[in-house]
Coordinates of C-alpha atoms in Angstrom, one line a residue:
X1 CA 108.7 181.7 144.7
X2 CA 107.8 190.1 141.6
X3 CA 107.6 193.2 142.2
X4 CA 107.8 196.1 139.6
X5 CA 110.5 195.1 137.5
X6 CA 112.2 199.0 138.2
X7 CA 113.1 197.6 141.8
X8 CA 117.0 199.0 142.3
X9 CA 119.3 198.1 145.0
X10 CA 122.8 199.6 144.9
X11 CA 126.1 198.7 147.2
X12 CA 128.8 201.2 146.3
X13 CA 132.6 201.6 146.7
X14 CA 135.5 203.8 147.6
X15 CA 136.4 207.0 145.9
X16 CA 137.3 206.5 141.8
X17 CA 138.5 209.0 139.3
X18 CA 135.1 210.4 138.0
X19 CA 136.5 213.3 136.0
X20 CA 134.2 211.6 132.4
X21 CA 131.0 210.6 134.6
X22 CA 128.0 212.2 134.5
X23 CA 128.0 215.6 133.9
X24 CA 126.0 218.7 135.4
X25 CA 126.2 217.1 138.5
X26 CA 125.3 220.4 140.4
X27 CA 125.2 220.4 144.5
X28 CA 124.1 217.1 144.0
X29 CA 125.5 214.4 146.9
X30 CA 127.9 212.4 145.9
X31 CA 128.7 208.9 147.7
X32 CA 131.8 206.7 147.1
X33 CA 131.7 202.8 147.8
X34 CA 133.0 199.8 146.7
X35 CA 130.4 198.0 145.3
X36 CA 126.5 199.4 144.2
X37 CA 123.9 196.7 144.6
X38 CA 121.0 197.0 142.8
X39 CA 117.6 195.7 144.6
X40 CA 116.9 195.2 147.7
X41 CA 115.2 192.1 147.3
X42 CA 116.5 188.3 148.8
X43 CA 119.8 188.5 146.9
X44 CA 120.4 192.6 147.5
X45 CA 120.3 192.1 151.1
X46 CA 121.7 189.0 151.7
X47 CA 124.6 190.2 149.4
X48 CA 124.9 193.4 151.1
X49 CA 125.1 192.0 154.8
X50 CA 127.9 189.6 153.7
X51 CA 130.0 192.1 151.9
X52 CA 129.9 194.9 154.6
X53 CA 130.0 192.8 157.6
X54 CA 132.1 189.9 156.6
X55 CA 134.1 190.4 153.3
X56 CA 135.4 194.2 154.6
X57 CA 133.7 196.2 151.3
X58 CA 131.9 199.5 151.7
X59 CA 128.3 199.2 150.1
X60 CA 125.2 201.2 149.3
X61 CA 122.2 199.7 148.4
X62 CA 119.4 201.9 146.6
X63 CA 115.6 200.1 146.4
X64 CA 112.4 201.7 145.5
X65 CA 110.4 200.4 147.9
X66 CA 109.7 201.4 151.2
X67 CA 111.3 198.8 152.1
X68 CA 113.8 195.3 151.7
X69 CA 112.5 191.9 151.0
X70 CA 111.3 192.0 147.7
X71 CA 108.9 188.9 147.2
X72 CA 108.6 188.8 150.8
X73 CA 104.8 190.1 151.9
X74 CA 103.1 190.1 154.9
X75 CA 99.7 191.4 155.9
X76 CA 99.3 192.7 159.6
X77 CA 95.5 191.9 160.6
X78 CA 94.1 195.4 162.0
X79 CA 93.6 195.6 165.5
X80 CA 95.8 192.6 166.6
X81 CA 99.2 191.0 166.5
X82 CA 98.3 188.5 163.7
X83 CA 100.7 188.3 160.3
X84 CA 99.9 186.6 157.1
X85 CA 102.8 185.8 154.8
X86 CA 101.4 186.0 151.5
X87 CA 104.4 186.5 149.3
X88 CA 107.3 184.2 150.5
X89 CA 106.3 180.8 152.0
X90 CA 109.0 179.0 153.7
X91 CA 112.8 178.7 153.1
X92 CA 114.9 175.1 152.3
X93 CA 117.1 174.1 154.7
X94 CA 119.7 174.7 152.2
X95 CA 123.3 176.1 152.0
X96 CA 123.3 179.6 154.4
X97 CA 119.6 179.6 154.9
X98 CA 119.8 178.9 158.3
X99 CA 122.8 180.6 159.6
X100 CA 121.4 184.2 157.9
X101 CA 118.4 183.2 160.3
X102 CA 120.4 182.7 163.3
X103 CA 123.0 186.2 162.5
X104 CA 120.1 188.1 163.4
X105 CA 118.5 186.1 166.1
X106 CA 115.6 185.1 164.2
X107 CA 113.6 181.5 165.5
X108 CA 112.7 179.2 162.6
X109 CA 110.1 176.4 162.9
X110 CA 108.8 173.4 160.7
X111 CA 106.9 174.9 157.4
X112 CA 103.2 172.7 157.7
X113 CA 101.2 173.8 154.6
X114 CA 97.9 172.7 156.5
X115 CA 96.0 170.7 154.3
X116 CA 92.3 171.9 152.7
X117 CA 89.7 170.1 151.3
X118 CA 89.5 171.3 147.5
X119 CA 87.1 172.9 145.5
X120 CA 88.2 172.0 141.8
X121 CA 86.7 174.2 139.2
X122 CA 86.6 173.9 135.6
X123 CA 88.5 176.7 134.3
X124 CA 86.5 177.1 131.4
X125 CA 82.8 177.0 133.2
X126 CA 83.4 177.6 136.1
X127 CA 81.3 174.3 137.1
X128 CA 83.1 171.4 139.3
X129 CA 85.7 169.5 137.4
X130 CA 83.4 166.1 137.1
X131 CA 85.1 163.2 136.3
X132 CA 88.5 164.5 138.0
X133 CA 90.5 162.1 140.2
X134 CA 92.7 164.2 142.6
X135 CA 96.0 162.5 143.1
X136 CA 97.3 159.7 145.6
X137 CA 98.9 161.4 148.5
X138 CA 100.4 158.2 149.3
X139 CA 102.4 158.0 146.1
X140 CA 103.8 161.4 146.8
X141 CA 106.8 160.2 148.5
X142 CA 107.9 157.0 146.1
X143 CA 108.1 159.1 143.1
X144 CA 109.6 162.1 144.8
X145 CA 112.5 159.9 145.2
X146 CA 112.2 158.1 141.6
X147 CA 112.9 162.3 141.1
X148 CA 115.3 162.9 143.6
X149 CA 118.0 160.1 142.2
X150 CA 117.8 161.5 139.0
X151 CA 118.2 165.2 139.6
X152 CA 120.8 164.3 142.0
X153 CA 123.2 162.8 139.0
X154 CA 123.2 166.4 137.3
X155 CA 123.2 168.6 140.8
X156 CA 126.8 169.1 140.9
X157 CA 126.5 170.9 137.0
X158 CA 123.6 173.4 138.3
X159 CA 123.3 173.7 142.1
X160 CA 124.0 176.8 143.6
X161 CA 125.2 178.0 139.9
X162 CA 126.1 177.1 136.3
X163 CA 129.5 178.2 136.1
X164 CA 131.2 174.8 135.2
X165 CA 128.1 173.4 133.1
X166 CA 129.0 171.7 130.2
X167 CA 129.4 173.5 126.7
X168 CA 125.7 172.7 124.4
X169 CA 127.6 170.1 122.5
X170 CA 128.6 168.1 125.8
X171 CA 124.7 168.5 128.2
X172 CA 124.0 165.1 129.2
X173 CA 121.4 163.9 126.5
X174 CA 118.9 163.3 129.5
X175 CA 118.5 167.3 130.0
X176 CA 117.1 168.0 126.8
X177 CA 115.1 165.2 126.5
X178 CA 111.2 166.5 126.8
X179 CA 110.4 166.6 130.6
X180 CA 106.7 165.4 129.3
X181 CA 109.5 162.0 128.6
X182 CA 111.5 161.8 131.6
X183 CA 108.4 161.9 133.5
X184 CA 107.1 159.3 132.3
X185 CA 110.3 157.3 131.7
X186 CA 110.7 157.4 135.8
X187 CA 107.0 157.4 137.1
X188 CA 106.6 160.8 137.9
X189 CA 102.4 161.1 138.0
X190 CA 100.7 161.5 141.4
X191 CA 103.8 164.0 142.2
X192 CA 103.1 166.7 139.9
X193 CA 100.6 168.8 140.8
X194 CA 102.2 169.6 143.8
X195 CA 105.8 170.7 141.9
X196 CA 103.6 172.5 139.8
X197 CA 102.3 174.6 142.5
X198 CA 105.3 174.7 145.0
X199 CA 107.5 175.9 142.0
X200 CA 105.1 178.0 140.0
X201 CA 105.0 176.1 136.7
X202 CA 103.0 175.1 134.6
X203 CA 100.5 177.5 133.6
X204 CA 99.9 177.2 129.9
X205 CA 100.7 173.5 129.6
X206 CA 103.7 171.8 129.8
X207 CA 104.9 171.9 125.8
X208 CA 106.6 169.2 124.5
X209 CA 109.7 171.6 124.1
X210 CA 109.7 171.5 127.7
X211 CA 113.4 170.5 128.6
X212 CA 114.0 168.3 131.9
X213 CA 116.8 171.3 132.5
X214 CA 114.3 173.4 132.9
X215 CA 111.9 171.7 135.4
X216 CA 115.1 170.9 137.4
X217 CA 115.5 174.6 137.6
X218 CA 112.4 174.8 139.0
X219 CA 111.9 171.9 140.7
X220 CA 115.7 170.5 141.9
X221 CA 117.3 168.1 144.0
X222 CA 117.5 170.8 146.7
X223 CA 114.2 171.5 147.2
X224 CA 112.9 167.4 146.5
X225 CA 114.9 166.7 149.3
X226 CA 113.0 169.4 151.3
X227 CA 109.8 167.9 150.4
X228 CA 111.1 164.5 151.3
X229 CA 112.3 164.7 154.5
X230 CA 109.3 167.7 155.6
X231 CA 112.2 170.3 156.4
X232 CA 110.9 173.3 154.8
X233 CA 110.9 176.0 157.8
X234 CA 109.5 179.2 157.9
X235 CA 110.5 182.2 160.8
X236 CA 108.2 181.8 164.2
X237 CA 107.3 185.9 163.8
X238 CA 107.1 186.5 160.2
X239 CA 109.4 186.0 157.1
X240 CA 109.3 189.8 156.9
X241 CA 111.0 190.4 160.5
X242 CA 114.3 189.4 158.9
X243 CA 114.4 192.0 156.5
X244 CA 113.2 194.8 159.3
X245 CA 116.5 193.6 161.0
X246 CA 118.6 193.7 158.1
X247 CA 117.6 197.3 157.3
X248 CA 118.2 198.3 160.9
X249 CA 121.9 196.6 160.7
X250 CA 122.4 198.4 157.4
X251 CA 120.4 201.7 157.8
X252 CA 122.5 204.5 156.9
X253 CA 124.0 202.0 153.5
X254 CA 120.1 201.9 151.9
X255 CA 118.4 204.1 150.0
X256 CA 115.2 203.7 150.1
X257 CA 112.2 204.4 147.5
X258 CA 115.5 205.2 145.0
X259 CA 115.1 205.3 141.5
X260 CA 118.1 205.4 138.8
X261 CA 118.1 208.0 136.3
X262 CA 121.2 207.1 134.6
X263 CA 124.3 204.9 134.8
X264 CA 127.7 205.0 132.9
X265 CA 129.5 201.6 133.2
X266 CA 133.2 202.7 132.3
X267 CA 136.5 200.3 132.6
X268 CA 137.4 203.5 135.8
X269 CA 134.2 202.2 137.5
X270 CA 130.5 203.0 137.8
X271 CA 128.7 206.0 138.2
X272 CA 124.7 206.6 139.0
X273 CA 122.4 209.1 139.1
X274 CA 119.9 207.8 141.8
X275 CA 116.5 209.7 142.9
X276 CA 115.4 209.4 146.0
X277 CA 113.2 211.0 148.7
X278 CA 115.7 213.9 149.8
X279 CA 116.6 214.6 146.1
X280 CA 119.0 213.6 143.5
X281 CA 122.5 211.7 144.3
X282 CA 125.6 210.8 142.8
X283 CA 126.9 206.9 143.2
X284 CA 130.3 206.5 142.7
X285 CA 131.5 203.1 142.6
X286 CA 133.9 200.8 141.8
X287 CA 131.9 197.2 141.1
X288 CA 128.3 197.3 140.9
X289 CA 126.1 194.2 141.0
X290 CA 122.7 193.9 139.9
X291 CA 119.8 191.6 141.8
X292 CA 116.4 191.9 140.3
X293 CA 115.5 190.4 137.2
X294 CA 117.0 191.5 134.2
X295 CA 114.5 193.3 131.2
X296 CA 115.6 194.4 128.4
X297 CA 114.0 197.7 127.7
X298 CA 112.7 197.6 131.0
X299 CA 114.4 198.0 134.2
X300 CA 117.7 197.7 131.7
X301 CA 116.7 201.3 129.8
X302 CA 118.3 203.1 132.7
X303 CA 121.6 200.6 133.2
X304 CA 123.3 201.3 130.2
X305 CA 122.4 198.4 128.8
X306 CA 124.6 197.4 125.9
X307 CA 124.5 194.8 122.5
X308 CA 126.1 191.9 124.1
X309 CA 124.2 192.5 127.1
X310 CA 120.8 193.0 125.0
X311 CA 121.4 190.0 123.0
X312 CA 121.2 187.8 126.2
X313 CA 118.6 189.7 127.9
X314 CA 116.1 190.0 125.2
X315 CA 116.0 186.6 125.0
X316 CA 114.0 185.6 128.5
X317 CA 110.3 185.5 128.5
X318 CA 107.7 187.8 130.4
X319 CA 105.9 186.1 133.4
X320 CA 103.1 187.3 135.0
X321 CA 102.3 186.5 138.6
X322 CA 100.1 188.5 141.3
X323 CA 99.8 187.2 144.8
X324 CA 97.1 188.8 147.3
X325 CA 95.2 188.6 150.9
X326 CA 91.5 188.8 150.3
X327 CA 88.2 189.3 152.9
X328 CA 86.0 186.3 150.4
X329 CA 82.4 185.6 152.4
X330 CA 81.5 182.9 149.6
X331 CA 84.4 180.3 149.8
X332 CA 84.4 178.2 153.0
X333 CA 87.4 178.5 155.5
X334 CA 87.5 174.7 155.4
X335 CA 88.2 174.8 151.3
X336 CA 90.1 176.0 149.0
X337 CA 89.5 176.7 145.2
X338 CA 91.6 175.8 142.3
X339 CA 91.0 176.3 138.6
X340 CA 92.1 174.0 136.7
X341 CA 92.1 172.9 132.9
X342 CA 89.2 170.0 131.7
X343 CA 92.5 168.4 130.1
X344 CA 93.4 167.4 133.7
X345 CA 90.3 164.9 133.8
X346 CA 90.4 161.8 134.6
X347 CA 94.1 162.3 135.9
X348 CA 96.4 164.0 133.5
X349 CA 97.8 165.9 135.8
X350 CA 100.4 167.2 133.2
X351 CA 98.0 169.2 131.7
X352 CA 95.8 170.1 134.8
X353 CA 97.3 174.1 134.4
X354 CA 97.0 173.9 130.4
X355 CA 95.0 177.3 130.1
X356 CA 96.3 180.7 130.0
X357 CA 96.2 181.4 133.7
X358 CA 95.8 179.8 136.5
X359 CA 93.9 180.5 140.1
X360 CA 94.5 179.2 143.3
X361 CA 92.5 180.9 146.3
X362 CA 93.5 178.8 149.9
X363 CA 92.7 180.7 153.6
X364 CA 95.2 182.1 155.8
X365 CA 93.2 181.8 158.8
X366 CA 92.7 183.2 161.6
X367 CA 89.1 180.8 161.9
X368 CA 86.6 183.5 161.3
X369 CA 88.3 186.2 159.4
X370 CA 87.2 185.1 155.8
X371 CA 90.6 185.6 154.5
X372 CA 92.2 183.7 151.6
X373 CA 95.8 183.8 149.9
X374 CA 94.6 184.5 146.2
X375 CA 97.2 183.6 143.5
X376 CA 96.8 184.2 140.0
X377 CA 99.9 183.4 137.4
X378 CA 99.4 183.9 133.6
X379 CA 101.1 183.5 130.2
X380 CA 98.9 186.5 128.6
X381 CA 100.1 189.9 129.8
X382 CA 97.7 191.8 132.1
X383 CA 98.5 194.9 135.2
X384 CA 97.5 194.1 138.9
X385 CA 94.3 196.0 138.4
X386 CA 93.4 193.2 135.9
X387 CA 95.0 190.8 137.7
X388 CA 92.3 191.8 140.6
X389 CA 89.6 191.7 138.3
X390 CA 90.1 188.6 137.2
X391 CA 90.6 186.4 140.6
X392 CA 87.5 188.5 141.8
X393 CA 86.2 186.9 138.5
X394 CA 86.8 183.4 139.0
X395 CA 85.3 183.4 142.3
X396 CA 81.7 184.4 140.8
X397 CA 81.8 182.2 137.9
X398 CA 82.6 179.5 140.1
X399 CA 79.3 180.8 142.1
X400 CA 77.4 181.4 138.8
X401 CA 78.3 177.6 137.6
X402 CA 77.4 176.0 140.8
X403 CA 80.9 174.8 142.1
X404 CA 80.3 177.3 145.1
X405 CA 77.2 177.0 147.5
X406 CA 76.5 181.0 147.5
X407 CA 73.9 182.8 146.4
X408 CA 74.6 186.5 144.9
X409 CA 77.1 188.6 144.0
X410 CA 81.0 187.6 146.0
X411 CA 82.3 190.9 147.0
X412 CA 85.7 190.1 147.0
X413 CA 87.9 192.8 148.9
X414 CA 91.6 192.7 148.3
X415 CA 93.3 194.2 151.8
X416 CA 96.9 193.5 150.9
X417 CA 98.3 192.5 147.1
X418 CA 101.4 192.7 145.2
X419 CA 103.6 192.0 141.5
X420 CA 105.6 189.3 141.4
X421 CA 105.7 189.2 137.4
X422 CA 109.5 188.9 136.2
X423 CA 110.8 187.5 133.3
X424 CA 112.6 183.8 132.8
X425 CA 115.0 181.6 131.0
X426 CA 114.0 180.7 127.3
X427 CA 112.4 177.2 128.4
X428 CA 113.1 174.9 124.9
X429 CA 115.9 172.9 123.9
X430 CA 116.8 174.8 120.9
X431 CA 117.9 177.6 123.2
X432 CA 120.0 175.5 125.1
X433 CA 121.4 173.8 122.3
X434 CA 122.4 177.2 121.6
X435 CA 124.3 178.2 124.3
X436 CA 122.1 180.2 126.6
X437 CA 123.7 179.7 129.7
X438 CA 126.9 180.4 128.8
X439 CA 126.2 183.3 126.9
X440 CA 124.5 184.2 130.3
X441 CA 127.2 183.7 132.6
X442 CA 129.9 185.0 129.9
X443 CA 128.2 188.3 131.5
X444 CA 129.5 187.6 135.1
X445 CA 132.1 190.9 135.2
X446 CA 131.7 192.2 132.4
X447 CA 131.5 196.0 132.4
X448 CA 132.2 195.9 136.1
X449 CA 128.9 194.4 136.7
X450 CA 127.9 191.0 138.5
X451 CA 124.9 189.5 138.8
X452 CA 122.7 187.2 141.1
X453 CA 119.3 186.7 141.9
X454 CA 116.6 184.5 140.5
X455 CA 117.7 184.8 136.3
X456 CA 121.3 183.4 137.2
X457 CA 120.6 181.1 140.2
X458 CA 120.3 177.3 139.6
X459 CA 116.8 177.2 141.5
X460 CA 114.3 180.2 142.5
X461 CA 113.9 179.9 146.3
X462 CA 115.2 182.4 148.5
X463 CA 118.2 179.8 150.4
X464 CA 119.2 178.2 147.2
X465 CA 119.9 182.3 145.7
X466 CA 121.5 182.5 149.2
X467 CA 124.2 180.0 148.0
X468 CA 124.6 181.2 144.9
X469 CA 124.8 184.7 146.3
X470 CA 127.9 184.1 148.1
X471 CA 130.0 182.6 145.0
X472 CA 128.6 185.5 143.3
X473 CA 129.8 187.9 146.1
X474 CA 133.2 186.0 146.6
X475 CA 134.0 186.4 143.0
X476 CA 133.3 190.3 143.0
X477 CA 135.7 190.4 145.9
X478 CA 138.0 189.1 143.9
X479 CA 137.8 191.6 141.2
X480 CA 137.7 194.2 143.3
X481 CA 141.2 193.2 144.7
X482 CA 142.7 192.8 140.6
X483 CA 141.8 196.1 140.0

């Protein structure tokens, strides 16, 4: 709340019997840990500080950036002291959120998303949405708890994982009813728009195969109670000076800008073939557990992906999402401009992001820079060159059809942008109905392999992966000490 879906993080173990690994190994280096963590994202790091610092297991951890964070991004203005954070926003005051803050001595303050007059623009034409009512900010709060007692009856099944949710033939009846229903059924209205945009959703239209699972995944008691109660937070510096500090504590345990070439997942352990800057190395490891999201045929090609493993994997959906720091002359720095779908008018706002992709362009400040957050999400597939190419394209229609007092051509220059595309859960009931989750979780171990991240976490924000981290991380310990 992607980068490249390649991104690789590895912890690794002690010393296994690698006589049937990888062969032709030359006077390649060889390192022996306990666990391999794959990505250096939220979940790598997070998992990587507790298990070398608190849970006594030798790690590795093998990224392909330049650097840990993942979805966190932040833009240095030239010349000065100034950071943006485009990626990342703010945290929940959630589970360990605040205590990894406080390991390494980082200041946290109240998250204020400072308010902007909007420019809403007609998707389609690019002219001002007429006949749009935008919604009652004071019935934000009222229905946010309407949402907040019901998500809290089904938190315990979900929140920070869904190990102990219920077989498909025992889900409550109210989480795969139609969330288009339930939001109705408890007065959710004035409310939405704003979960639609804090969570990412709802680009395409909400289908009537929505389930109400799958908005709470999104959209959970966790982080209603956040809105609620104003407790979002967000570091004084930047989010990214967390990460800075978590690569100098781990240092010599990162590889960074590594790439797999090959894995062999064997009952004796794992064993990798990474690349990375000062040439080829051999992992050697014991447990490995994998952060990013999954892909099959994608990031999985080089895992050793297998049928049971493919069978789950090919199953979740492509998401497209690009997040970037622009210089824009042509929108005002008192504004911001969102595209939205003619369906939305007079006030359904259920259907104000039913179009293919959806555009939302706010300012960063500082006053006088001309520089906007640009977000772009999508259900069609499309690179970040596109992705570019489109925002910049938005802009001038919404010059072109008036909804912008400019005259001209908008020279939109991108200074900082990055992929946050990913893939996601199958969102319709059938697929639930089917068992999805627990064939998901049946793969917790198997193969020596555990995973975390935002695929197997009950919500998608950085604290509530955090939480679910650290059962994740406590279970691997556990293996470890049965084998």
């Amino acid at each position: 709340m992607h980068a490249p879906l390649s991104v690789k993080v590895f912890l690794l173990s002690l010393p296994l019997n690698t006589a049937s690994g990888v062969t032709d190994l030359g006077k390649r280096q060889e390192i022996n840990r306990d666990v391999v963590i794959v990505g250096g994202g939220a979940s790598g790091t997070y998992a990587a500080v507790r298990l070398r610092e608190d849970l006594n297991t030798s790690v590795v951890v093998i990224e392909p950036q330049d650097r840990l964070g993942g979805h966190v991004a932040t833009y240095t203005v030239p010349g000065t002291n100034t950071t943006i954070d485009y990626g990342v926003q703010s945290y929940i005051n959630y589970g360990p959120a605040l205590d990894f803050f406080t390991r390494f001595n980082i200041e946290t303050k109240q998250f204020i998303n400072e308010r902007r007059t909007p420019i809403n623009v007609d998707i389609t034409t690019g002219k001002l949405l007429t006949g749009y009512i935008p919604p009652n900010s004071t019935a934000f709060t009222e229905e946010f708890r309407e949402w907040l007692a019901f998500a809290e009856q089904y938190e315990h099944l979900m929140s920070p994982g869904f190990w102990d949710f219920p077989l498909p033939e025992h889900i409550p009846p109210e989480l795969l009813v139609p969330f288009r229903e339930t939001a109705k059924r408890i007065g959710l209205h004035n409310a939405l728009p704003l979960m639609f945009s804090i969570s990412g959703t709802g680009t395409g239209g909400i289908g009537h195969d929505f389930a109400t699972l799958s908005m709470l995944r999104y959209f959970g008691a966790p982080i209603t109670r956040g809105v609620i109660a104003t407790s979002l937070l967000q570091p004084v510096v930047s989010n990214s000076l967390l990460y800075h500090r978590a690569y100098d504590l781990l240092n010599d345990d990162v590889l960074l800008e590594g790439f797999i070439k090959k894995t062999e997942r064997k009952r004796s352990g794992v064993r990798m073939v990474v690349k990375t800057k000062t040439g080829e190395v051999v992992i050697n490891a014991k447990k490995v557990l994998w952060t990013p999201q999954p892909k099959h045929g994608g990031n999985l090609e080089v895992f050793d992906e297998d049928e049971k493993e493919a069978d789950v994997f090919r199953k979740l959906g492509d998401t497209y999402l690009y997040i970037g720091v622009a210089h824009i002359p042509c929108i005002p720095e008192t504004n911001q401009l969102n595209s939205l779908s003619p369906k939305a008018v007079p006030s359904n706002y259920m259907d104000s992001r039913a179009a293919p992709y959806s555009v939302a362009i706010s300012p960063t400040g500082p006053l006088g820079l001309g520089l906007f957050r640009s977000m772009l999400t999508s259900t069609v597939p499309m690179n970040a060159s596109g992705a570019k190419r489109l925002i910049a394209a938005e802009v001038q229609r919404a010059i072109d059809g008036g909804a912008l007092n400019y005259t001209g051509k908008c020279e939109v220059d991108f200074k900082a942008f990055t992929d946050h595309s990913g893939v996601e859960w199958p969102q319709d009931i059938k697929s639930l109905k089917q068992g999805f989750i627990q064939k998901l979780y049946g793969l917790q171990g198997y193969r020596n392999t555990w995973w975390t991240g935002r695929v197997f976490s009950a919500e998608t924000y950085s604290s509530n992966i955090w939480a679910f981290t650290d059962e994740v991380v406590e279970k691997l310990v556990q293996d470890l000490q049965r084998s």
